[in-house]
XYZ file of C-alpha atoms in Angstrom:
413
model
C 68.170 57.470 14.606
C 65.451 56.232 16.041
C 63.060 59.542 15.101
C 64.137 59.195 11.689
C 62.986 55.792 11.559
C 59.478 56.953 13.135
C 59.017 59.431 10.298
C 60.031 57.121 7.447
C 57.538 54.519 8.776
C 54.553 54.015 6.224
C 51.232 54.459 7.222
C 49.089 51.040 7.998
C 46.272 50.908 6.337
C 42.825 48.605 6.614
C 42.939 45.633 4.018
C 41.291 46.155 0.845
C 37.631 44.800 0.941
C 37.778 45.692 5.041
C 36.241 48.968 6.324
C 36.189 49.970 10.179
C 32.218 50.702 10.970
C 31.888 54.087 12.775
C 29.342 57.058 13.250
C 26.053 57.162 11.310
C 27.374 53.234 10.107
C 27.717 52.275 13.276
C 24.650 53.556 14.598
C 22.408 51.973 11.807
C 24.468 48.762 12.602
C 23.935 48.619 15.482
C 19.628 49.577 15.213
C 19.428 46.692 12.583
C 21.019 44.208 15.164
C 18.782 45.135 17.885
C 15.696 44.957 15.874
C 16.708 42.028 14.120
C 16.911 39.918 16.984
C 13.875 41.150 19.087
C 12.005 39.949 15.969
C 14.167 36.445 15.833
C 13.439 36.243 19.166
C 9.766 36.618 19.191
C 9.987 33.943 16.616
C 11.373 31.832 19.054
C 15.083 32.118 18.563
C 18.218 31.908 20.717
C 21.474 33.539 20.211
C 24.587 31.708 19.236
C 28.162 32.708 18.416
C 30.203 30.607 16.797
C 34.275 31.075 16.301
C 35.205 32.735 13.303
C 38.201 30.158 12.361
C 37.601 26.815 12.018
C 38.613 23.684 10.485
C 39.014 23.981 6.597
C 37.110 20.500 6.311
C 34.258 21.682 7.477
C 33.219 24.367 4.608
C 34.539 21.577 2.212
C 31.868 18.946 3.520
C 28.955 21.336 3.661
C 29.536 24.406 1.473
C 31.168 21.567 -1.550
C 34.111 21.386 -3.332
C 32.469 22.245 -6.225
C 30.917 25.595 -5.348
C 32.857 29.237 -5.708
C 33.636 29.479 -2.537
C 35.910 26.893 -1.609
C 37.559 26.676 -5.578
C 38.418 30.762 -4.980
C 37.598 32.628 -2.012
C 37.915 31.019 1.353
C 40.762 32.821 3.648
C 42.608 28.828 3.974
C 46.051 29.223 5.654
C 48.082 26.282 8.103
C 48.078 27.800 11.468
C 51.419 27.398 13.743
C 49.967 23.775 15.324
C 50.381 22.340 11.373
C 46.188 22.566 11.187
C 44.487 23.635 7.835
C 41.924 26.017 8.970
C 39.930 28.914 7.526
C 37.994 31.815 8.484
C 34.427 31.251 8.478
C 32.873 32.090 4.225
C 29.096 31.612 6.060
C 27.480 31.313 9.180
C 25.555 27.832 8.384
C 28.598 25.540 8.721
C 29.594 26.414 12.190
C 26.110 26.339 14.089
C 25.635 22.675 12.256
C 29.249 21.696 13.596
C 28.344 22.515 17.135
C 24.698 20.904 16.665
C 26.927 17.677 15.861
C 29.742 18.088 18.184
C 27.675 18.310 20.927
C 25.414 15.695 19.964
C 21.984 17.222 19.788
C 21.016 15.064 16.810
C 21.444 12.392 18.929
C 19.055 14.395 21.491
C 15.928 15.176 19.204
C 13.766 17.862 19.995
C 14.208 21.357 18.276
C 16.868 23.976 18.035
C 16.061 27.453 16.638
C 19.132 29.967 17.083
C 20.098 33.207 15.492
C 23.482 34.609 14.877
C 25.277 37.506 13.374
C 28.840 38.611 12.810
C 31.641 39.031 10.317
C 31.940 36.249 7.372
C 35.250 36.200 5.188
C 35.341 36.068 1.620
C 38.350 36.665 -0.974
C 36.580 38.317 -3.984
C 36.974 41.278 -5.964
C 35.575 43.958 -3.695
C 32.586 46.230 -5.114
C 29.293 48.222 -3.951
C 27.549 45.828 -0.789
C 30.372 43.541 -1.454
C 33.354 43.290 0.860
C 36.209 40.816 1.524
C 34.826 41.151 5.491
C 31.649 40.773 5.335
C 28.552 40.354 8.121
C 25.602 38.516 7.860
C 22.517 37.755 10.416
C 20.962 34.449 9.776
C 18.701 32.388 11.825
C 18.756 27.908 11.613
C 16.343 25.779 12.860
C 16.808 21.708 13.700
C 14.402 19.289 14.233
C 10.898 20.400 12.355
C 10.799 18.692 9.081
C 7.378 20.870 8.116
C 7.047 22.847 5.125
C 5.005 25.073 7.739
C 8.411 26.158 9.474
C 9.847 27.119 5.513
C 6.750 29.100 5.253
C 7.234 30.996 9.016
C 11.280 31.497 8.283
C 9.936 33.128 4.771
C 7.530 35.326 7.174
C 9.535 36.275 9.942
C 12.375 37.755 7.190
C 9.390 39.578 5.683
C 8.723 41.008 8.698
C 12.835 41.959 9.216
C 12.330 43.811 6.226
C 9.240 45.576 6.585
C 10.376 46.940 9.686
C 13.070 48.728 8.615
C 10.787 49.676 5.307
C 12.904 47.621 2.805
C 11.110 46.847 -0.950
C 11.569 43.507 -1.538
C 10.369 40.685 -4.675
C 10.436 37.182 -2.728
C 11.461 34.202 -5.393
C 11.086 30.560 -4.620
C 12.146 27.514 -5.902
C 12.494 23.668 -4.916
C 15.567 21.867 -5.066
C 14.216 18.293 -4.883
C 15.434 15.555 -2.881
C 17.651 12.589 -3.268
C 14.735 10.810 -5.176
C 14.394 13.286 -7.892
C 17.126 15.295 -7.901
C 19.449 12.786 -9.498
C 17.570 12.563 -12.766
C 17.238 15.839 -13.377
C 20.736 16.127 -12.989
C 20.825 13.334 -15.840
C 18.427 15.712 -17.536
C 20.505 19.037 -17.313
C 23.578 17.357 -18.447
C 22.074 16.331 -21.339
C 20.801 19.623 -22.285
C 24.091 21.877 -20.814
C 26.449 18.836 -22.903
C 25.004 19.812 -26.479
C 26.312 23.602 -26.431
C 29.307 22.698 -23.868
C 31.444 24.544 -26.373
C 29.537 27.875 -25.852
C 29.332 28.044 -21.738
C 31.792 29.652 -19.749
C 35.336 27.860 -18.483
C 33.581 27.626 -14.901
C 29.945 26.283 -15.961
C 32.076 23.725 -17.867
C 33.498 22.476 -14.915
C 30.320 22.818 -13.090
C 29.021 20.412 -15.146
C 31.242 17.465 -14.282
C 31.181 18.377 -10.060
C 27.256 19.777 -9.789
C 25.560 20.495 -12.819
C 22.470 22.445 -11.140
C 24.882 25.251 -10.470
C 24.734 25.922 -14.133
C 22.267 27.851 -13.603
C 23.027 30.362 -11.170
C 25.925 31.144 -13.655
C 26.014 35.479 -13.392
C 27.612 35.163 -17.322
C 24.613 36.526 -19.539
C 25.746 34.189 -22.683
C 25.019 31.472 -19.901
C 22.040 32.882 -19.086
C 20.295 33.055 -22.706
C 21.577 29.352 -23.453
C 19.913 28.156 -20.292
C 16.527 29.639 -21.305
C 15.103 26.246 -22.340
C 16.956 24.168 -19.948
C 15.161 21.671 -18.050
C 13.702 22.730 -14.673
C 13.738 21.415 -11.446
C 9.888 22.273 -10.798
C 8.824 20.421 -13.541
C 10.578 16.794 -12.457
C 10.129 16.703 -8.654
C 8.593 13.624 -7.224
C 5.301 13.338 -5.470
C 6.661 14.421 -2.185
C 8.449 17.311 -3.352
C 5.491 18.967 -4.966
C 3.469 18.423 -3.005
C 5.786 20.180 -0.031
C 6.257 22.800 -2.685
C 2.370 23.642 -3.519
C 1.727 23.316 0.143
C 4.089 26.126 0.479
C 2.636 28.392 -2.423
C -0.567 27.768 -0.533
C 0.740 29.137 2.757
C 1.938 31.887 1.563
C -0.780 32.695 -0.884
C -3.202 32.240 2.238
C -0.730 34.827 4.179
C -0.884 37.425 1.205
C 2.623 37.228 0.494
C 3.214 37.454 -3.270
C 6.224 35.812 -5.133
C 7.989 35.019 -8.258
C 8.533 30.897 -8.981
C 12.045 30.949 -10.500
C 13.482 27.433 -11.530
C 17.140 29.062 -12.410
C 16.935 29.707 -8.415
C 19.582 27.168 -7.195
C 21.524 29.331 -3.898
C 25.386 29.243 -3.825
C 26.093 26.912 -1.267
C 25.779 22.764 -2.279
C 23.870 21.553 0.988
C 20.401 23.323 0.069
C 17.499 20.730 -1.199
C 13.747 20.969 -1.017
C 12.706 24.812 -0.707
C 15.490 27.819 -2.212
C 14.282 31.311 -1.403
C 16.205 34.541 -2.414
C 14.856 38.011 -0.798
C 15.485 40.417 -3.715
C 15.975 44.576 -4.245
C 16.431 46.572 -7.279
C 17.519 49.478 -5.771
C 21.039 48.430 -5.176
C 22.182 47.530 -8.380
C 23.291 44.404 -10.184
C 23.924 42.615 -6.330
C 20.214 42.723 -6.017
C 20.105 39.673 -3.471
C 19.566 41.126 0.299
C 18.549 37.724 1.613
C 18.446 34.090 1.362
C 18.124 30.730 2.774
C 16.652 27.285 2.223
C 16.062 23.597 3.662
C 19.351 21.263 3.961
C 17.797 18.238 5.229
C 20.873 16.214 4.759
C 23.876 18.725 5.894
C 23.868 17.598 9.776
C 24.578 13.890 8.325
C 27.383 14.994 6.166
C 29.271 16.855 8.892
C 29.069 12.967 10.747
C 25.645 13.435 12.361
C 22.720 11.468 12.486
C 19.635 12.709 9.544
C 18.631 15.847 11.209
C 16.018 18.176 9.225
C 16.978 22.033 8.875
C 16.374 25.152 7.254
C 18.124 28.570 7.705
C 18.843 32.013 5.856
C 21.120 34.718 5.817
C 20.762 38.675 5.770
C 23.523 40.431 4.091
C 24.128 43.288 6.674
C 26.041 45.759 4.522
C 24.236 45.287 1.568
C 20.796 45.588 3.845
C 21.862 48.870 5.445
C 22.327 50.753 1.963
C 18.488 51.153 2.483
C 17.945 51.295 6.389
C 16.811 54.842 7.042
C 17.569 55.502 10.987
C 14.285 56.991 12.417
C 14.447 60.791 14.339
C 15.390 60.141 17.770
C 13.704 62.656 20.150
C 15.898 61.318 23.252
C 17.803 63.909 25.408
C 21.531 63.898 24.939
C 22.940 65.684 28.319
C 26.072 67.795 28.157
C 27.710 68.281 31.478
C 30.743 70.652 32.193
C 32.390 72.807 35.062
C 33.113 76.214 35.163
C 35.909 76.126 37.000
C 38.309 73.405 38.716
C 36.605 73.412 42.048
C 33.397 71.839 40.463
C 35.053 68.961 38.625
C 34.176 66.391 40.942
C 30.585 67.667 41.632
C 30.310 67.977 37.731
C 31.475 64.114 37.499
C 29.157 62.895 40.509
C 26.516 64.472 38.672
C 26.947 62.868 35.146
C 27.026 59.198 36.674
C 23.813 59.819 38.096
C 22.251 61.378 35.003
C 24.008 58.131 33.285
C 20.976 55.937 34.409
C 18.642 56.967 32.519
C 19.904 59.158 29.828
C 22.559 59.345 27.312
C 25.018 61.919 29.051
C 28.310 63.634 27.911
C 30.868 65.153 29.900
C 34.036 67.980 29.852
C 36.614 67.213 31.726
C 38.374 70.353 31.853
C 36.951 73.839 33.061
C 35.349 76.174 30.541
C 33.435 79.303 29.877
C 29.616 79.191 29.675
C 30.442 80.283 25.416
C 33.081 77.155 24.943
C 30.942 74.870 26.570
C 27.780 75.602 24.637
C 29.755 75.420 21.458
C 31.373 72.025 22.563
C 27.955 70.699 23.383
C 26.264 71.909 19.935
C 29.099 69.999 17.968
C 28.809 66.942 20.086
C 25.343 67.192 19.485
C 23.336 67.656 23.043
C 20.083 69.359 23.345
C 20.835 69.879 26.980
C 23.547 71.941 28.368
C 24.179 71.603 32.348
C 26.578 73.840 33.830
C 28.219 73.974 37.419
C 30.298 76.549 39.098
C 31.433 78.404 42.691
C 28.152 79.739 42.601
C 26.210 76.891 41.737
C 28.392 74.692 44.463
C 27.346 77.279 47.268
C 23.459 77.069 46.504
C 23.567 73.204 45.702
C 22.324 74.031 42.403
C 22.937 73.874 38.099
C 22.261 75.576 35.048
C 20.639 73.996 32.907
C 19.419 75.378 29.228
C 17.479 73.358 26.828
C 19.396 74.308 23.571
C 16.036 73.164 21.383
C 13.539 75.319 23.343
C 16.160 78.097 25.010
C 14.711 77.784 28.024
C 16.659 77.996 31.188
C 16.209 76.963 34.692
C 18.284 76.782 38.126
C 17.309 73.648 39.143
C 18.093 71.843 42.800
C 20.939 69.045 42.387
C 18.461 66.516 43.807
C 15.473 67.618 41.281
C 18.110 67.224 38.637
């Protein structure tokens, strides 16, 4: 009965919009990571990790009610202790809840950490757009300086020239509390006299945050939007002059970009500069990174006014143009001929394991199976012990790039 059962049993399967990361993924994962944070680093970050579930209230506070992601995508569930919690949509959220919980605003000074891991979405799943998702994003506390915008906006240009990523930066400013409030006034105005003609969701955009209008993807939107107010043109003294200040840095760094008013992010705690890192060689999802100032989100999740700015590198959507560069490192195969060298063989490997990326066969071979299991594995060294080698103290070794062989001394090996 109970073989029967085995064989009926349907084969589990990963979620849809959730892929395993393996092989030639994996290994380009894993080298945009590394390289990632040695450059985050250099900037002066620190790593953080943050748990992936947390209270639902929290992305509700800082992401908004109003935005796309808490109206239709969140994973929200009741966990067993009667809690409403959620797994994490963005990174943000999190490192600002632990910057409050354990009362660094309260502190001063400044806070620069990096991050990366898996974010959780539920959308329709397409090309560099998954259900699990991960991200690498950096957030800085304390340094209310349109300097820091600028050197966030470098170091990400520096991410992406590494790994030899095209890119068209845009820019925008979101205003503050002084002037963002009548432009609101403004847009309303404008969006209210073809209301009939937007979309069901910019409709209801207008009555819980009008500005996100106009980050609408619907291209009927779009074209109705063309003469819509803009942002840049009703900021207040401060604002613009944070904003040419930062046209001025980067001008003064050669770093060219594209002023684009319709540039308003997708999350509701972003004022002051918006920045999108852009690609048209992935398609319509042409975003590959983005970020801005949210001077106000540490005193919405209960903290005392805290300046910050932050961004976020979509990892999966970044790696459909990381090229891995030719490694010329040794990759050691090790196996016995026969069952007497085993534990030589093994002694061996852990020592070669030090320094150098080395693979082993457990069980006894020929010199022809080994050579053949080393070639698939893909080793450009093949080291081979047997009786004989055991009596002289000695291995084969064959460089499979160069065919050259040697009997080399255990010690010299």
């Amino acid at each position: 009965m109970a073989s029967n059962e085995i064989k009926n049993t349907k084969t589990i399967q990963s979620l849809r919009g959730m892929k395993d990361i393996v092989n030639e993924e994996s290994a380009l994962f894993t080298y945009f990571i590394e390289n990632a944070s040695r450059i985050a680093k250099n900037y002066g970050f620190s790593y953080i990790e943050t748990p992936l579930l947390e209270e639902t209230a929290l992305f509700k506070r800082s992401v908004g009610e109003s935005s796309d992601i808490v109206n239709k995508e969140m994973y929200q569930f009741i966990d067993k202790g009667e809690n409403d919690v959620c797994l994490r949509p963005e990174g943000t959220a999190g490192v600002v809840r632990h910057f409050v919980e354990k009362k660094l605003d309260r502190a001063g000074g400044n806070y620069k950490w990096y991050y990366y891991g898996p974010m959780f979405r539920y959308e329709r799943p397409q090309k560099g757009r998954l259900r699990e998702f991960h991200q690498f994003g950096c957030e800085v506390f304390g340094i209310d300086s349109v300097y820091e915008d600028a050197n966030i906006i470098i170091m990400i240009k520096e991410i992406l020239e590494f790994f030899g990523i095209g890119f068209t930066l845009k820019l925008n400013s979101l205003g503050c509390v002084e002037c963002m409030p009548p432009y609101k006034e403004n847009l309303i105005k404008h969006l209210t006299t073809f209301k009939e003609q937007l979309c069901e969701d910019c409709n209801r955009r207008i009555l819980t945050n009008p500005i996100r209008v106009l980050d609408c993807k619907n291209e009927n939107c779009q074209l109705l939007l063309n003469n819509a107010p803009k942002i840049t043109d009703n900021l207040c003294n401060s604002c613009h002059s944070d904003f040419e200040k930062l046209k001025e840095i980067l001008d003064f760094n050669n770093i060219s970009y594209e002023v684009d008013s319709n540039l308003v992010r997708g999350l509701d705690y972003y004022n002051k500069t918006a920045f999108e890192f852009v690609s048209n060689e992935i398609g319509a999802q042409s975003a590959i990174a983005g970020g801005g100032r949210y001077d106000r989100l540490v005193e919405f999740l209960g903290g005392k006014s805290t300046s910050g700015i932050g961004f976020a590198i979509g990892i999966e959507r970044l790696l459909e143009l990381v090229k891995m560069p030719e490694c010329n490192q040794d990759v050691i195969y090790i196996g016995a001929l026969d069952e007497i060298s085993i534990n030589t063989m093994i002694k061996v490997a852990n020592k070669k394991r030090k320094t150098t990326k080395t693979l082993v066969e457990y069980a006894p071979r020929s010199f022809g199976k080994h050579f053949g299991i080393a070639q698939k594995l893909g080793a450009n060294i093949v080291a081979l012990i047997g009786e004989n080698e055991l009596k002289t103290n000695t291995i084969y070794v064959k460089n499979i790039d160069t065919q050259e062989i040697k009997n080399l001394n255990l010690e010299e090996f």
